[in-house]
Coordinates of C-alpha atoms in Angstrom, one line a residue:
Chain A
M12 CA -8.3 -8.0 -22.0
T13 CA -5.4 -7.7 -19.6
T14 CA -1.8 -8.7 -20.1
T15 CA 0.9 -9.4 -17.6
T16 CA 4.6 -9.5 -18.6
S17 CA 5.3 -12.5 -16.5
S18 CA 3.3 -14.9 -18.5
S19 CA 2.9 -13.5 -22.0
V20 CA 3.1 -16.2 -24.6
L21 CA 2.5 -14.6 -28.0
S22 CA 5.1 -12.2 -29.7
L23 CA 4.2 -9.5 -32.1
D24 CA 5.9 -11.5 -34.9
A25 CA 4.0 -14.6 -34.0
L26 CA 0.7 -12.6 -34.1
R27 CA 1.8 -11.3 -37.5
A28 CA 2.4 -14.8 -38.8
H29 CA -0.9 -16.0 -37.4
W30 CA -2.8 -13.1 -39.1
Q31 CA -1.0 -13.5 -42.4
G32 CA -1.7 -17.3 -42.4
H33 CA -5.4 -16.5 -42.1
R34 CA -5.2 -13.8 -44.8
A35 CA -3.5 -16.3 -47.2
L36 CA -6.3 -18.8 -46.6
T37 CA -8.9 -16.2 -47.2
R38 CA -7.2 -15.3 -50.4
R39 CA -7.5 -18.9 -51.6
V40 CA -11.2 -18.8 -50.7
I41 CA -11.6 -15.6 -52.8
E42 CA -9.9 -17.5 -55.7
A43 CA -12.1 -20.6 -55.2
F44 CA -15.3 -18.7 -56.1
P45 CA -16.4 -18.6 -59.7
E46 CA -16.0 -15.0 -60.8
D47 CA -19.7 -14.7 -61.6
Q48 CA -20.7 -15.8 -58.1
L49 CA -18.2 -13.9 -56.0
F50 CA -20.3 -10.7 -55.9
S51 CA -23.7 -12.2 -56.3
F52 CA -24.2 -15.6 -54.7
S53 CA -25.3 -15.9 -51.0
V54 CA -27.4 -17.9 -48.6
G55 CA -30.1 -16.8 -46.3
G56 CA -30.1 -13.2 -47.6
M57 CA -26.5 -12.6 -46.4
R58 CA -23.9 -10.5 -48.3
P59 CA -22.0 -12.2 -51.1
F60 CA -18.5 -13.3 -50.3
G61 CA -16.9 -10.5 -52.3
E62 CA -18.6 -8.0 -50.0
L63 CA -17.6 -9.9 -46.9
A64 CA -14.0 -10.0 -48.1
W65 CA -14.1 -6.3 -48.8
E66 CA -15.2 -5.7 -45.2
M67 CA -12.2 -7.8 -44.0
S68 CA -9.9 -5.8 -46.2
G69 CA -11.3 -2.6 -44.7
V70 CA -10.9 -3.8 -41.2
S71 CA -7.3 -4.8 -41.9
A72 CA -6.7 -1.4 -43.5
Y73 CA -8.1 0.3 -40.4
N74 CA -5.7 -1.6 -38.2
L75 CA -2.8 -0.8 -40.5
T76 CA -3.5 2.9 -40.3
G77 CA -3.8 2.7 -36.6
L78 CA -0.6 0.7 -36.2
T79 CA 1.4 3.1 -38.4
T80 CA -0.1 6.5 -37.6
D81 CA -1.8 6.0 -34.2
D82 CA -5.0 7.4 -35.8
W83 CA -7.7 5.0 -34.8
S84 CA -10.7 7.0 -36.1
W85 CA -12.8 5.2 -38.6
H86 CA -12.7 6.4 -42.2
E87 CA -14.8 5.0 -45.0
P88 CA -12.6 3.4 -47.7
E89 CA -11.6 6.0 -50.2
T90 CA -12.1 3.6 -53.1
A91 CA -15.4 2.2 -54.2
P92 CA -16.0 -1.5 -53.4
P93 CA -14.3 -3.7 -56.0
Q94 CA -16.5 -5.2 -58.6
S95 CA -14.0 -7.8 -59.9
R96 CA -11.9 -10.5 -58.3
A97 CA -8.7 -8.9 -59.7
A98 CA -9.5 -5.6 -58.0
L99 CA -10.3 -7.3 -54.7
L100 CA -7.1 -9.3 -54.8
A101 CA -5.1 -6.2 -55.7
A102 CA -6.4 -4.4 -52.6
W103 CA -5.8 -7.5 -50.5
D104 CA -2.2 -8.0 -51.7
A105 CA -1.4 -4.3 -51.2
L106 CA -1.9 -4.7 -47.5
T107 CA 0.2 -7.8 -47.1
P108 CA 3.7 -6.3 -47.0
A109 CA 2.5 -3.3 -45.2
L110 CA 1.1 -5.4 -42.3
D111 CA 4.3 -7.5 -42.3
A112 CA 6.2 -4.3 -41.6
A113 CA 3.8 -2.6 -39.2
L114 CA 3.0 -5.3 -36.7
P115 CA 6.5 -6.3 -35.5
A116 CA 7.4 -2.6 -35.4
A117 CA 4.8 -1.8 -32.8
D118 CA 5.8 -1.0 -29.3
P119 CA 4.5 -3.8 -27.0
D120 CA 3.6 -1.4 -24.2
W121 CA 1.6 0.8 -26.6
F122 CA 0.1 -2.2 -28.3
T123 CA -1.4 -3.5 -25.0
R124 CA -2.5 -0.2 -23.6
P125 CA -6.2 0.6 -23.8
Q126 CA -6.9 3.6 -26.1
D127 CA -9.9 5.3 -27.7
M128 CA -10.7 3.5 -30.9
A129 CA -13.5 3.4 -33.4
W130 CA -15.5 0.8 -31.4
G131 CA -14.6 1.7 -27.8
T132 CA -11.7 1.8 -25.5
M133 CA -9.4 -1.1 -26.1
P134 CA -5.7 -1.9 -26.8
P135 CA -4.5 -2.2 -30.4
L136 CA -4.0 -5.9 -29.5
D137 CA -7.8 -6.4 -29.2
S138 CA -8.4 -4.5 -32.4
V139 CA -6.1 -6.8 -34.3
L140 CA -7.5 -10.0 -32.6
Y141 CA -11.0 -8.7 -33.6
A142 CA -9.9 -8.3 -37.2
I143 CA -8.6 -11.9 -37.3
D144 CA -11.7 -13.3 -35.6
N145 CA -14.0 -11.3 -37.9
E146 CA -12.1 -12.7 -40.9
I147 CA -12.4 -16.3 -39.7
H148 CA -16.1 -15.8 -39.0
H149 CA -17.0 -14.5 -42.4
R150 CA -14.6 -16.8 -44.2
G151 CA -16.4 -19.7 -42.6
Q152 CA -19.6 -18.4 -44.1
G153 CA -17.8 -18.4 -47.5
Y154 CA -17.2 -22.1 -47.0
V155 CA -20.9 -22.6 -46.8
Y156 CA -21.5 -20.6 -50.0
L157 CA -18.9 -22.7 -51.8
R158 CA -20.4 -26.0 -50.5
A159 CA -23.8 -24.8 -51.6
L160 CA -22.3 -24.1 -55.0
G161 CA -20.9 -27.7 -55.1
I162 CA -17.3 -26.5 -54.7
E163 CA -14.8 -28.0 -52.4
P164 CA -13.3 -25.2 -50.2
P165 CA -9.5 -24.9 -49.4
A166 CA -8.4 -27.0 -46.4
F167 CA -9.0 -25.0 -43.3
F168 CA -5.9 -26.2 -41.5
E169 CA -3.5 -25.0 -44.3
R170 CA -2.2 -21.5 -43.8
Chain B
M22 CA 5.0 -20.0 -34.6
T23 CA 7.9 -18.5 -32.8
T24 CA 7.8 -16.4 -29.6
T25 CA 10.3 -14.0 -28.1
T26 CA 10.1 -12.8 -24.6
S27 CA 11.0 -9.3 -25.5
S28 CA 7.8 -8.5 -27.4
S29 CA 5.2 -10.9 -26.1
V30 CA 1.8 -9.2 -25.9
L31 CA -0.7 -11.8 -24.8
S32 CA -0.8 -13.4 -21.4
L33 CA -2.1 -16.8 -20.6
D34 CA -5.0 -15.2 -18.7
A35 CA -5.8 -12.9 -21.6
L36 CA -5.9 -15.9 -23.9
R37 CA -8.2 -17.7 -21.4
A38 CA -10.6 -14.7 -21.4
H39 CA -10.4 -14.6 -25.2
W40 CA -11.2 -18.3 -25.6
Q41 CA -14.0 -18.2 -23.0
G42 CA -15.6 -15.1 -24.7
H43 CA -15.8 -17.1 -27.9
R44 CA -17.1 -20.2 -26.0
A45 CA -19.9 -18.0 -24.4
L46 CA -20.9 -16.7 -27.9
T47 CA -21.0 -20.2 -29.3
R48 CA -23.1 -21.3 -26.4
R49 CA -25.6 -18.6 -27.4
V50 CA -25.6 -19.8 -31.0
I51 CA -26.4 -23.3 -29.8
E52 CA -29.3 -21.9 -27.8
A53 CA -30.5 -19.9 -30.8
F54 CA -31.3 -23.0 -32.9
P55 CA -34.7 -24.5 -32.7
E56 CA -34.2 -27.8 -30.9
D57 CA -35.6 -29.8 -33.9
Q58 CA -33.1 -28.2 -36.3
L59 CA -29.9 -28.3 -34.1
F60 CA -29.1 -31.8 -35.1
S61 CA -30.7 -32.0 -38.5
F62 CA -30.6 -28.7 -40.5
S63 CA -27.7 -27.9 -42.7
V64 CA -26.8 -26.1 -46.0
G65 CA -24.8 -27.6 -48.8
G66 CA -24.5 -31.1 -47.4
M67 CA -22.5 -29.9 -44.4
R68 CA -22.9 -31.2 -40.9
P69 CA -25.7 -29.9 -38.7
F70 CA -24.6 -27.3 -36.1
G71 CA -25.1 -29.7 -33.2
E72 CA -22.4 -31.9 -34.8
L73 CA -20.1 -29.0 -35.4
A74 CA -20.5 -27.9 -31.8
W75 CA -19.7 -31.4 -30.6
E76 CA -16.5 -31.3 -32.6
M77 CA -15.6 -27.9 -31.0
S78 CA -16.3 -29.5 -27.6
G79 CA -14.1 -32.4 -28.4
V80 CA -11.2 -30.2 -29.5
S81 CA -11.6 -28.1 -26.3
A82 CA -11.5 -31.4 -24.3
Y83 CA -8.4 -32.5 -26.1
N84 CA -6.6 -29.3 -25.2
L85 CA -7.8 -29.5 -21.6
T86 CA -6.4 -33.0 -21.3
G87 CA -3.1 -31.9 -22.8
L88 CA -2.9 -28.8 -20.6
T89 CA -3.6 -30.7 -17.4
T90 CA -1.8 -34.1 -18.0
D91 CA 0.7 -33.3 -20.8
D92 CA -0.9 -36.2 -22.8
W93 CA -1.5 -34.8 -26.3
S94 CA -2.5 -38.1 -27.9
W95 CA -5.9 -38.1 -29.5
H96 CA -8.6 -40.1 -27.9
E97 CA -12.1 -40.4 -29.3
P98 CA -14.7 -39.0 -26.9
E99 CA -15.8 -41.7 -24.4
T100 CA -19.4 -40.5 -24.6
A101 CA -21.7 -40.9 -27.6
P102 CA -22.5 -37.6 -29.4
P103 CA -25.3 -35.8 -27.7
Q104 CA -28.7 -36.0 -29.3
S105 CA -30.3 -33.1 -27.4
R106 CA -29.4 -29.5 -26.7
A107 CA -29.4 -30.1 -23.0
A108 CA -26.8 -32.9 -23.3
L109 CA -24.7 -30.8 -25.6
L110 CA -24.8 -27.8 -23.3
A111 CA -24.0 -29.9 -20.2
A112 CA -20.8 -31.2 -21.9
W113 CA -20.0 -27.6 -23.0
D114 CA -20.5 -26.2 -19.5
A115 CA -18.5 -28.9 -17.8
L116 CA -15.4 -27.7 -19.7
T117 CA -15.8 -24.0 -18.8
P118 CA -14.4 -24.0 -15.2
A119 CA -11.8 -26.7 -16.1
L120 CA -10.4 -24.5 -18.8
D121 CA -10.5 -21.4 -16.6
A122 CA -8.3 -23.3 -14.1
A123 CA -6.0 -25.0 -16.6
L124 CA -4.9 -22.3 -18.9
P125 CA -3.5 -19.7 -16.4
A126 CA -1.8 -22.5 -14.6
A127 CA 0.3 -23.6 -17.6
D128 CA 4.0 -22.9 -17.6
P129 CA 4.7 -20.2 -20.3
D130 CA 8.0 -21.9 -21.4
W131 CA 6.3 -25.3 -21.8
F132 CA 3.3 -23.7 -23.4
T133 CA 5.4 -22.1 -26.2
R134 CA 7.8 -25.1 -26.7
P135 CA 7.1 -27.3 -29.8
Q136 CA 6.0 -30.9 -28.8
D137 CA 4.6 -34.0 -30.5
M138 CA 0.9 -33.6 -30.7
A139 CA -2.0 -35.3 -32.4
W140 CA -1.6 -33.2 -35.6
G141 CA 2.1 -32.7 -35.7
T142 CA 4.9 -30.9 -33.8
M143 CA 3.7 -27.6 -32.4
P144 CA 3.6 -25.8 -29.1
P145 CA 0.4 -26.0 -26.9
L146 CA -0.1 -22.4 -27.8
D147 CA -0.7 -23.3 -31.4
S148 CA -3.1 -26.1 -30.4
V149 CA -5.2 -23.7 -28.3
L150 CA -5.2 -21.0 -31.0
Y151 CA -6.3 -23.7 -33.5
A152 CA -9.2 -24.7 -31.2
I153 CA -10.4 -21.1 -31.0
D154 CA -10.0 -20.6 -34.8
N155 CA -11.8 -23.8 -35.6
E156 CA -14.7 -22.8 -33.3
I157 CA -15.0 -19.3 -34.9
H158 CA -14.9 -21.0 -38.3
H159 CA -17.7 -23.5 -37.7
R160 CA -19.7 -21.0 -35.6
G161 CA -19.7 -18.7 -38.6
Q162 CA -21.3 -21.5 -40.6
G163 CA -23.9 -21.8 -37.9
Y164 CA -24.8 -18.1 -38.5
V165 CA -25.5 -19.0 -42.1
Y166 CA -27.8 -21.9 -41.0
L167 CA -29.6 -19.6 -38.6
R168 CA -30.1 -16.9 -41.4
A169 CA -31.3 -19.6 -43.7
L170 CA -33.8 -20.6 -41.0
G171 CA -35.0 -17.0 -40.8
I172 CA -33.4 -16.6 -37.3
E173 CA -31.4 -13.5 -36.2
P174 CA -28.0 -14.8 -34.8
P175 CA -26.5 -13.4 -31.6
A176 CA -24.3 -10.3 -32.2
F177 CA -20.8 -11.4 -33.2
F178 CA -19.1 -8.6 -31.3
E179 CA -20.6 -9.5 -27.9
R180 CA -18.6 -12.0 -25.9

């Protein structure tokens, strides 16, 4: 992805707000699952939503580390996957203020410069956009799980 | 969503490439469905993927009209929903070069200025981001349908 100064339209703070709006919606989806289904129910042999949300959390944490330390190597999470909604939400919420601080503080030139990352050479911008896209993708799958359980999901357009 | 010139990180052409990468992936998902399931199969009482893809196409067309004519009122599509994969893909492909031309041609100041739109007051930027997010969301649901049909979906990370 290339950027040109002349026609840039999205600020780091707007990207932060966009990301956090999605994270807030995903949090509501986590809360919408019955606790006994969050880590067990799925469709088509896919992972339960609790596991998908843990992946999202790990990708957010990867980006947070990169943004704050410039270390973009991949480290497996040091903690075991959560087995309860409370533990999942605690990990989720711990990232929220940290991301709020990290993203606007990034240097725009560095943020848009291709670098060696866990999944190839790309700017931090692309890594953050991928985190958001991946979260929307898997959260949409959670909507199907909720519908299959007869539960109305949170409104998609509310952030 | 607010923008500041000082720290903008995404150009109109990068946004175009990001959007078209997602549209290309969605096109592969449309192609991955068996023709007899595209407009009939679903999970949890949701819409079949052919209907979801038609909604995405309509939202893209809405943004194309707004970007090229500054008319952001909502018009129902003039054509009936497609009943075949070929008709759906033809509508999809017709938008591709039009979006490629429209987005980089937009004036960045206009693109980031809040305006009256079909779903409230927001800048065209937010409308385009919503189109992309909505497409990822529903496409993720299509992945569940494919898995439930025993079909391997296209790789999410390929654009």
